Tab-separated table of C-alpha atoms in Angstrom:
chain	number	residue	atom	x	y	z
A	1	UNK	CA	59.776	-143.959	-104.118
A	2	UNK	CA	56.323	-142.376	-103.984
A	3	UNK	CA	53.202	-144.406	-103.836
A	4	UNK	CA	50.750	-144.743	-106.798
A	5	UNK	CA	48.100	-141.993	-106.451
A	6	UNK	CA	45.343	-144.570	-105.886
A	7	UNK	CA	47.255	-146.439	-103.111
A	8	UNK	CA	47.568	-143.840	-100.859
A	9	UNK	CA	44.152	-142.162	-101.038
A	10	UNK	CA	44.803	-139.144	-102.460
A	11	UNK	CA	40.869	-137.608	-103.284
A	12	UNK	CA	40.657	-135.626	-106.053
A	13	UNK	CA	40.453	-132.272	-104.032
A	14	UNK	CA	44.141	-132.139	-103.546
A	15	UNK	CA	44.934	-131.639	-107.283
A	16	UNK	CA	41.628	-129.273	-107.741
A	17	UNK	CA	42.508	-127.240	-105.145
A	18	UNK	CA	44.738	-124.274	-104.299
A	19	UNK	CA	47.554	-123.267	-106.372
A	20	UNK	CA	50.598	-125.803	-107.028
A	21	UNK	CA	53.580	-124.000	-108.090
A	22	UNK	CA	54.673	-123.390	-111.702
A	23	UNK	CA	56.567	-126.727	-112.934
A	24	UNK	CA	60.214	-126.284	-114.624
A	25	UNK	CA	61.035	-126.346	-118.360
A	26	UNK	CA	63.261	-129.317	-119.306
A	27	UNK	CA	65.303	-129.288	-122.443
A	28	UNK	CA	67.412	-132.469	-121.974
A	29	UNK	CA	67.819	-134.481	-124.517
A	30	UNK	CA	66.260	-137.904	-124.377
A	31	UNK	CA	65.210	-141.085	-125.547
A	32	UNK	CA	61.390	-140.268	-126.896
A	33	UNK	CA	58.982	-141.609	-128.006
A	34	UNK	CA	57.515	-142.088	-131.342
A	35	UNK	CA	53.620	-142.875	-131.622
A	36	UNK	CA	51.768	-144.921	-134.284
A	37	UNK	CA	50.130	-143.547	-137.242
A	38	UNK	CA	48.677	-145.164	-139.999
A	39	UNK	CA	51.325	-145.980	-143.233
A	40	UNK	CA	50.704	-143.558	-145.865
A	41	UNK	CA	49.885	-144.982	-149.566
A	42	UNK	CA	50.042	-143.808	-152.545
A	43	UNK	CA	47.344	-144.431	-154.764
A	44	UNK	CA	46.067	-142.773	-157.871
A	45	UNK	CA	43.629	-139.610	-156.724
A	46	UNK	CA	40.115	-139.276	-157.647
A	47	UNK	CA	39.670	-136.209	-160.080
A	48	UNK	CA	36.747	-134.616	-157.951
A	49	UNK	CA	34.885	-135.535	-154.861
A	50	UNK	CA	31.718	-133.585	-155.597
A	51	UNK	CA	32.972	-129.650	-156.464
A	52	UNK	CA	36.689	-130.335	-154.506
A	53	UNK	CA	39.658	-131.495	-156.402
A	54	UNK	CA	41.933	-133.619	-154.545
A	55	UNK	CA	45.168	-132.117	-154.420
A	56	UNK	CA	47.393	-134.834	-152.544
A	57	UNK	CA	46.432	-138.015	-150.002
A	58	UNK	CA	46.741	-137.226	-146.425
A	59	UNK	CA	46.322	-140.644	-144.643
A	60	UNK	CA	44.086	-143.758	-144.886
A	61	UNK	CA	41.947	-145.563	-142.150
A	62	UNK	CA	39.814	-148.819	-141.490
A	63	UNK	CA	36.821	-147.744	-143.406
A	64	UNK	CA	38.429	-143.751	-145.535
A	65	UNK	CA	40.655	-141.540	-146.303
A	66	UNK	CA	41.612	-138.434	-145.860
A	67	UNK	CA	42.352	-135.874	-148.713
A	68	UNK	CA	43.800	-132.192	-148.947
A	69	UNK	CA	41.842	-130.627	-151.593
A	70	UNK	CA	40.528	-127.455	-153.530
A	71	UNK	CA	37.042	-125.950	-153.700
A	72	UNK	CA	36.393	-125.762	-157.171
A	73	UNK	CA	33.388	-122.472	-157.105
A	74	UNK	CA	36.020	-120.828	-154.707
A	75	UNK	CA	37.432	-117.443	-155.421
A	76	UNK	CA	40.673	-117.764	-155.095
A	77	UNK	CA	39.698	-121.832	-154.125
A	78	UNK	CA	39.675	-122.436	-150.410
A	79	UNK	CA	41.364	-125.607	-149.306
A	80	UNK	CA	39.567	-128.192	-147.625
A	81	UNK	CA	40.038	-131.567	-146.279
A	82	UNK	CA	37.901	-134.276	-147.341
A	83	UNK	CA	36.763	-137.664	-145.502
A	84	UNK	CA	35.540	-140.157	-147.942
A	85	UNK	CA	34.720	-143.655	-147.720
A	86	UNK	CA	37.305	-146.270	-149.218
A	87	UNK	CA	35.493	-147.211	-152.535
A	88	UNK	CA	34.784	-150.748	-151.904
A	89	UNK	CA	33.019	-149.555	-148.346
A	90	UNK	CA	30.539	-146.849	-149.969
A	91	UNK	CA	27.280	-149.342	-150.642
A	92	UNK	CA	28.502	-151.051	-147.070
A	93	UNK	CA	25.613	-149.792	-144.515
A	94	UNK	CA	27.872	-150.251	-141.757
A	95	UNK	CA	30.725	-148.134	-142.944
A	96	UNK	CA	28.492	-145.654	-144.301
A	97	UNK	CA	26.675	-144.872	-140.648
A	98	UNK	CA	30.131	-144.535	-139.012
A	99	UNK	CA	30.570	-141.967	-141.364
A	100	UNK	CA	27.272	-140.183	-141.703
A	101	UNK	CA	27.634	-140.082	-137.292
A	102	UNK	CA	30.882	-138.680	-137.493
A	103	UNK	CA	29.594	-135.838	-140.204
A	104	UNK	CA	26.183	-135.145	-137.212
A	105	UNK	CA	28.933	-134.894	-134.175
A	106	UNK	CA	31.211	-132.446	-136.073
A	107	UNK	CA	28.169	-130.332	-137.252
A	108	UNK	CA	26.914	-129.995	-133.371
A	109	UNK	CA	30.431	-128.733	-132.516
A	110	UNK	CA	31.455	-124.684	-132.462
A	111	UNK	CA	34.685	-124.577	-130.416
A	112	UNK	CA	37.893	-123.338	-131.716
A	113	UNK	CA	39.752	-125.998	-130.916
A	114	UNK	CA	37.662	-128.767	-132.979
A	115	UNK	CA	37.810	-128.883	-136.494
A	116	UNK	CA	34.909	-127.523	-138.110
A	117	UNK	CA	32.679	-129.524	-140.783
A	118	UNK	CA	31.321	-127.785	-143.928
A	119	UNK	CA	28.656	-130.013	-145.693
A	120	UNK	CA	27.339	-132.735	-143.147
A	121	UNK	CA	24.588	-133.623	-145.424
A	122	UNK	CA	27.040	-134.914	-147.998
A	123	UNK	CA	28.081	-137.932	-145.695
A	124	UNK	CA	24.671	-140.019	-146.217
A	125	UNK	CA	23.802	-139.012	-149.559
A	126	UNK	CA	27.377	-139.615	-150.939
A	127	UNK	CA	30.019	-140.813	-148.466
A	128	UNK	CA	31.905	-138.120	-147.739
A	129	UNK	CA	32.298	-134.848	-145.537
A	130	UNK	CA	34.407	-131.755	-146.008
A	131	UNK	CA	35.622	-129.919	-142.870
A	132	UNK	CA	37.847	-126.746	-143.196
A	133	UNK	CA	41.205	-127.186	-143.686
A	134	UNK	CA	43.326	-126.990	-140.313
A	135	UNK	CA	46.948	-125.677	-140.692
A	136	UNK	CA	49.853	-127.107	-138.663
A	137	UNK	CA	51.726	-129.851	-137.085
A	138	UNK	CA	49.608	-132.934	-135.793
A	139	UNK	CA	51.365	-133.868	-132.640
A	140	UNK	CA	52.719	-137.008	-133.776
A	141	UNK	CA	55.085	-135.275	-136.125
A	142	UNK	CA	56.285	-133.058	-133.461
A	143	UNK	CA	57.060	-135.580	-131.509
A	144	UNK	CA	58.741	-137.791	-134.288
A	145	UNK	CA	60.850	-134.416	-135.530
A	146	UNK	CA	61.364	-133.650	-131.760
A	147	UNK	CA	63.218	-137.311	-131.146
A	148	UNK	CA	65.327	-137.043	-134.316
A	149	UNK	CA	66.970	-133.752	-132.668
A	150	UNK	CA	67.331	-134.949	-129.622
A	151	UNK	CA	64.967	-132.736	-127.813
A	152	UNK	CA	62.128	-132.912	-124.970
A	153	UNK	CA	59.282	-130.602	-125.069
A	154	UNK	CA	59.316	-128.087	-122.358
A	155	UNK	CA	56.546	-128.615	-119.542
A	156	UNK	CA	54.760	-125.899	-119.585
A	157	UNK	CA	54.150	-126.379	-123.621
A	158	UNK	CA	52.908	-130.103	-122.612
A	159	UNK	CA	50.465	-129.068	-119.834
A	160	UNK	CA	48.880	-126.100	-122.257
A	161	UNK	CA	48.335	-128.811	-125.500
A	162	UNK	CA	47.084	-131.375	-122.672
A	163	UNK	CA	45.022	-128.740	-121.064
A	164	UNK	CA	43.357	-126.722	-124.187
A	165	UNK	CA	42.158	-130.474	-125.267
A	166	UNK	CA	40.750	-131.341	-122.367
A	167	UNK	CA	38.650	-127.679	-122.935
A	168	UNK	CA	37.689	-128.974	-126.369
A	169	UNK	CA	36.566	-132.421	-125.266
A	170	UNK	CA	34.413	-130.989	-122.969
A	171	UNK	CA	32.516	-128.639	-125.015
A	172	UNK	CA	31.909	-131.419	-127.026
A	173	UNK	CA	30.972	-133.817	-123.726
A	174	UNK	CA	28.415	-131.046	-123.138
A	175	UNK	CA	26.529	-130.693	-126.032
A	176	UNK	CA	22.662	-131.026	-126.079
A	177	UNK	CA	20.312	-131.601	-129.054
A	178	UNK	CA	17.329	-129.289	-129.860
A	179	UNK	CA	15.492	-130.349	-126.637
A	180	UNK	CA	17.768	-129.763	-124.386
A	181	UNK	CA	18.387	-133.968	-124.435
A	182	UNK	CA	22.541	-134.441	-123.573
A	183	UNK	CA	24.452	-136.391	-126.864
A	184	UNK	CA	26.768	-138.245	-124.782
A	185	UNK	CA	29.507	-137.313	-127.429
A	186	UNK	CA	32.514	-139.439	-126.262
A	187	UNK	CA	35.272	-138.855	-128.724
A	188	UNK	CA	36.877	-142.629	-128.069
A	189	UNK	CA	40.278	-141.562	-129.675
A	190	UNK	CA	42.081	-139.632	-128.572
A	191	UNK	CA	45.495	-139.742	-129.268
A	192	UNK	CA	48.692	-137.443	-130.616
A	193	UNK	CA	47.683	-138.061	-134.462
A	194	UNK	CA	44.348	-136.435	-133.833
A	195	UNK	CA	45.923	-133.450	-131.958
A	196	UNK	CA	47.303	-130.662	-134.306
A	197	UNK	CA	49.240	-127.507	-133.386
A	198	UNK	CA	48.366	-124.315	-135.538
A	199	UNK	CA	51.112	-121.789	-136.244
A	200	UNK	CA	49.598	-119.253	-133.682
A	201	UNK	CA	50.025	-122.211	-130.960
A	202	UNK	CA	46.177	-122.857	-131.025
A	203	UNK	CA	45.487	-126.777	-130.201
A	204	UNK	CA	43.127	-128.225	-132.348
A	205	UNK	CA	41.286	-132.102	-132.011
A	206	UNK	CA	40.642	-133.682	-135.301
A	207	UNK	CA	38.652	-136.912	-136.366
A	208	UNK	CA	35.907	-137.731	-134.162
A	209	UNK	CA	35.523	-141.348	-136.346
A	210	UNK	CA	35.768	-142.997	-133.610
A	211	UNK	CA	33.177	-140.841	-131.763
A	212	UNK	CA	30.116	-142.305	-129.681
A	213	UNK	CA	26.998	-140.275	-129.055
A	214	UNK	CA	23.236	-140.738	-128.729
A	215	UNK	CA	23.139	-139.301	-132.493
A	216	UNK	CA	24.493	-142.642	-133.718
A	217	UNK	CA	21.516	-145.321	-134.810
A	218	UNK	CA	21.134	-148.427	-132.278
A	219	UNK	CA	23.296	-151.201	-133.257
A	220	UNK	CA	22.735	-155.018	-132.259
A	221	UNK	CA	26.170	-155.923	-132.458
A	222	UNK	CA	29.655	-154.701	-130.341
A	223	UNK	CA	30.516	-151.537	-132.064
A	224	UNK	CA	34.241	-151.411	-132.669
A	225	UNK	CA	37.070	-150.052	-131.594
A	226	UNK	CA	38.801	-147.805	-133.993
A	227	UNK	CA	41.617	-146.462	-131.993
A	228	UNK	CA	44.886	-147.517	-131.143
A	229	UNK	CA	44.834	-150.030	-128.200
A	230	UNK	CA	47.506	-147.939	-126.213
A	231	UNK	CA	45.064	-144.893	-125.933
A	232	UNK	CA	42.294	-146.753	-124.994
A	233	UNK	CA	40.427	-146.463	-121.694
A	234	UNK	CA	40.009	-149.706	-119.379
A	235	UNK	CA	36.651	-149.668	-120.168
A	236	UNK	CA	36.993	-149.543	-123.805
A	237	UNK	CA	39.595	-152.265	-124.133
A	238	UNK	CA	37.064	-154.150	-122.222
A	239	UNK	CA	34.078	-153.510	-124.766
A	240	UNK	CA	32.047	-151.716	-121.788
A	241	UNK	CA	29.530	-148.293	-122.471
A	242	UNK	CA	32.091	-145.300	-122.319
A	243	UNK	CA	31.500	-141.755	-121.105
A	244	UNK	CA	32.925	-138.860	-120.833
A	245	UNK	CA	35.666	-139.777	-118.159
A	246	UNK	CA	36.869	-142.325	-120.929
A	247	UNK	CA	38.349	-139.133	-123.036
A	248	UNK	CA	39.814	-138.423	-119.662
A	249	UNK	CA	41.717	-141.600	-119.337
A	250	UNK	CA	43.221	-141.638	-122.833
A	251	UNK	CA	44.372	-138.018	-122.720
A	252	UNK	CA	45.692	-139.035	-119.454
A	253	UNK	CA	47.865	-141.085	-121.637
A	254	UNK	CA	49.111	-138.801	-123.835
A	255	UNK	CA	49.663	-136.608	-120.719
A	256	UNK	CA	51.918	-139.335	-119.303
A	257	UNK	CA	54.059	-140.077	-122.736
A	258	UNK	CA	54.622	-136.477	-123.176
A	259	UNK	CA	55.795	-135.408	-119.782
A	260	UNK	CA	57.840	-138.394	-119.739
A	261	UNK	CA	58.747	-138.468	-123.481
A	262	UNK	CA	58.319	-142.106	-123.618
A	263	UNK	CA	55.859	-144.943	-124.223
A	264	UNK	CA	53.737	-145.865	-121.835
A	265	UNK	CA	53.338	-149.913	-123.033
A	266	UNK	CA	56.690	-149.872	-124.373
A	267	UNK	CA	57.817	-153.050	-126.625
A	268	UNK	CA	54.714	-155.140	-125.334
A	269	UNK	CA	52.904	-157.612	-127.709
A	270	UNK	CA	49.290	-156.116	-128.891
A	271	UNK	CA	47.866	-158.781	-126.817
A	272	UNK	CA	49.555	-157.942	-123.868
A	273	UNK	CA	48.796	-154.032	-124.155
A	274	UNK	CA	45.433	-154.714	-124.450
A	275	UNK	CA	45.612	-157.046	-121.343
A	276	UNK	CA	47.974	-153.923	-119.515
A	277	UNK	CA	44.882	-151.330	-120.224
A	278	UNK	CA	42.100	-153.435	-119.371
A	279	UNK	CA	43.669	-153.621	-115.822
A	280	UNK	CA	44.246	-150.031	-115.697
A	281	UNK	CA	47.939	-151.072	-114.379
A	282	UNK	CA	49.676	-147.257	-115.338
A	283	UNK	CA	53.236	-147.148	-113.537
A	284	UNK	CA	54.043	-144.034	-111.961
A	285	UNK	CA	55.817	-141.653	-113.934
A	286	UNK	CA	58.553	-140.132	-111.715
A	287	UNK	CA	59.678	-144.260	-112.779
A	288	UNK	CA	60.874	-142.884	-115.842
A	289	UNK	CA	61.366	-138.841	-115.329
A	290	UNK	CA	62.448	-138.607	-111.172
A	291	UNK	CA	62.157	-135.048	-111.932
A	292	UNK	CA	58.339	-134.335	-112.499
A	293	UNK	CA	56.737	-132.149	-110.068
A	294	UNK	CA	54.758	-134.418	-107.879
A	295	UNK	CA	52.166	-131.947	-108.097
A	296	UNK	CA	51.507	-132.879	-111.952
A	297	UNK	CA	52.179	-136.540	-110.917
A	298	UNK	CA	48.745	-136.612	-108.822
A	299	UNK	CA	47.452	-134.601	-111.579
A	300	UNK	CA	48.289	-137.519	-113.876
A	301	UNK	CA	47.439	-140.325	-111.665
A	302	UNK	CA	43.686	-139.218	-111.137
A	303	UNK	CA	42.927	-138.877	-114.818
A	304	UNK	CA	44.607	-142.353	-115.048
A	305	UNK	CA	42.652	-144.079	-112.407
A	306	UNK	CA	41.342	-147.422	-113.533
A	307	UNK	CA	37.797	-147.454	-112.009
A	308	UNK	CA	36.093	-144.277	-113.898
A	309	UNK	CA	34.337	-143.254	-110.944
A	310	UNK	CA	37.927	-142.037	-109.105
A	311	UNK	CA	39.004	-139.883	-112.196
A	312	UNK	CA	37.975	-135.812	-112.905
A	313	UNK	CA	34.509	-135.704	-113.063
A	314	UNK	CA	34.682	-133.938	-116.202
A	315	UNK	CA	37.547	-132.623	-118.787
A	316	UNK	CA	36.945	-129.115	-117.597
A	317	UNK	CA	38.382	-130.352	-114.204
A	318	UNK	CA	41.356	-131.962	-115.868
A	319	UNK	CA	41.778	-129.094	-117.983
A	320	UNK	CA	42.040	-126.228	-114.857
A	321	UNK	CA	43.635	-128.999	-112.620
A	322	UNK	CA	46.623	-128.886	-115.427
A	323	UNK	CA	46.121	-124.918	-116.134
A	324	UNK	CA	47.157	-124.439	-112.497
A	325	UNK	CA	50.483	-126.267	-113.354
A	326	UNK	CA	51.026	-124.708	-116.204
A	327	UNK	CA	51.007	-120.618	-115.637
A	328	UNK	CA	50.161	-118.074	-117.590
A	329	UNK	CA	49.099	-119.023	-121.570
A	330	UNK	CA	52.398	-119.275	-123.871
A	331	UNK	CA	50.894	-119.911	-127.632
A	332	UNK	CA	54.002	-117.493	-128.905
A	333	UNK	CA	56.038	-119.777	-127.159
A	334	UNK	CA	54.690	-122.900	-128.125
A	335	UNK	CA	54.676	-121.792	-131.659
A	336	UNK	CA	58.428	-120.579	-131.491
A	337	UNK	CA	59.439	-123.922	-130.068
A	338	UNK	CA	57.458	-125.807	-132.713
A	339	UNK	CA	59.676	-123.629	-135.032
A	340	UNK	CA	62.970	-124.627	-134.133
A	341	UNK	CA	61.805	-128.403	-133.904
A	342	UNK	CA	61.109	-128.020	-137.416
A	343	UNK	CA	63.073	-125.221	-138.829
C-alpha cells in the first residue's frame, strides 16, 4: 500500500514539476456519491424584487434565497438570478452585511468562470443583488443524475472542472483594491453545489456568501461558518483566520470525492466530521479507487495537507499541477458526457 503523501516527504516539486503522463478514462459503474444541498421549499413568490419578476425559487440558505427571474425594462427580458434576504432577516444588521460583502466581492471579480453581479449597490440599500443568470448543471446534480445511471465521470473531465476552479479561485485570491492593497478574498465554500457546468463545458463558481475578504467590516464576534462541514478546511472547522490555501484544501475535497466517486466522511455523525477535518486525517485515495494514477494521488495529497503551510502555494499551482494530468482541454467532451448523463 502506498504511504500518505505527507509521511513520506514528498515536497511539492515532484507534482509541479515535469510532465506526468495522461491519466485513463474510467467508465465503471460504481457506488457514488451524492453531496448535500439545501431542501428546496416551496413558498409563495414575491411579485417583484425591485424591476425583476420572480419566475420560480431556486434554493434557500441560512440568511436568503435564491430566485430565477425576469428583467422587467428588458427587451425581450433578460433572465437573472436574484439573492435576497429571507424577509424576517432584512432589518437584521448582521444578515444584511453578509450580504452587502458578498454583493462588493462579486463586483471586484471579471473572470469567466465566476458569476458576474449586475447591481451591487442594491444589496445595502435593499437586501438584495442580481447577478446574470448562469446556464447549466451545478455539479451536484451531475453527480446525483450520474449515480442513478450507474456511471463514473471520466478522469480527464474531473481534473479539467477541478482545474478551471482552481483558475477562478485564484483570480479572485489575487484581487487588489484601488491602491493596489490585496482583498484577501477567500471564498470559504467551496463545494459541488457552488460549481456549475455550462452547455459549452465552461466551469463556473457561484455564491461567494460565504466569502472572507478585507472588504468585509470588522466584526467583534467569531464570524460563522456557512458551509458544509465536509468541505471545510482544518483551519476553518477550527474557527482559525483562513487564506487562500483554505480554498485549496476544500477543492482538494471535491477533487478526492470525484476521482473516487465517493464520500470522503462517509456515514460519520456531524460531530465526528467536524472532529475528522479539524485533524486534517484525509485517507489515501487509491483506499477506495486502487486504480488512480499515483501521479494525481500526490497531486491530491498536497492540496489536502493538514498544516496550510505544506499545500500549493496558490490555486494557480493546483490548477497547472492538475492541467498536467489532465491533457489537452476537452469542453466538447465534457459537455457531450454531461449530455448523455442527462439525456
Amino acid at each position: 500500500m502506498r504511504r500518505v503523501a505527507q509521511h513520506r516527504g514528498l515536497n511539492r516539486e515532484r507534482a509541479e514539476a515535469g510532465a506526468p503522463t495522461t491519466v485513463a478514462d474510467d467508465v465503471t459503474p460504481v457506488r457514488p456519491v451524492t453531496p448535500r444541498v439545501d431542501p428546496e421549499d416551496a413558498p409563495v413568490l414575491p411579485a417583484w424584487i425591485g424591476p425583476y419578476r420572480p419566475q420560480r425559487r431556486l434554493r434557500g440558505g441560512p440568511i436568503g434565497e435564491v430566485f430565477l427571474a425576469r428583467e422587467a425594462d428588458g427587451s425581450p427580458p433578460a433572465l437573472a438570478t436574484i439573492k435576497r434576504l429571507h424577509p424576517h432577516l432584512q432589518h437584521v444588521d448582521a444578515a444584511r452585511a453578509l450580504l452587502a460583502h458578498e454583493a462588493r466581492v462579486l463586483a471586484r471579480l471579471d473572470h469567466p468562470g465566476i458569476v458576474r453581479v449586475r447591481e451591487p449597490a442594491t444589496a445595502d440599500a435593499h437586501g438584495w443583488f442580481a447577478t446574470d443568470c448562469v446556464h447549466g448543471h451545478a455539479l451536484v446534480d451531475v453527480v446525483r443524475r450520474a449515480e442513478q445511471l450507474g456511471l463514473r465521470m471520466p478522469l480527464r473531465h474531473v481534473l479539467a472542472i477541478v482545474a478551471s476552479v482552481a483558475e477562478a479561485l485564484d483570480h479572485a485570491h489575487s484581487r487588489v483594491d484601488d491602491d493596489g492593497c490585496a482583498l484577501h478574498v477567500v471564498h470559504a465554500d467551496v463545494s459541488p453545489a457552488h460549481i456549475v457546468i455550462a452547455p459549452t463545458g465552461r466551469v463556473i463558481l457561484t455564491d461567494f456568501g460565504a466569502s472572507h475578504s478585507r472588504l468585509a467590516a470588522p466584526r467583534t464576534g467569531k464570524r460563522p461558518n456557512l458551509g458544509p462541514v465536509a468541505s471545510m478546511s482544518p483551519e476553518q472547522a477550527r474557527g482559525e483566520p483562513l487564506d487562500r490555501r483554505s480554498d485549496v484544501y476544500a477543492l482538494g475535497v471535491v477533487l478526492w470525492e470525484l476521482a473516487t466517486w465517493s464520500r470522503l466522511y462517509h456515514r460519520l455523525a456531524p460531530d465526528q466530521v467536524r472532529a475528522r477535518v479539524a485533524m486534517g486525517a484525509v485517507p489515501l485515495p487509491s483506499q477506495v479507487r486502487a486504480d488512480l494514477p499515483a501521479e494525481l494521488e500526490d497531486v491530491m495529497m498536497i492540496a489536502l495537507q493538514p498544516a496550510p503551510q505544506r499545500r500549493f502555494a496558490t490555486a494557480a499551482t493546483f490548477a497547472a499541477a492538475l492541467r498536467r494530468l489532465a491533457g489537452p482541454a476537452d469542453l466538447r467532451g465534457l459537455d457531450a458526457w454531461i449530455g448523455r448523463v442527462f439525456n
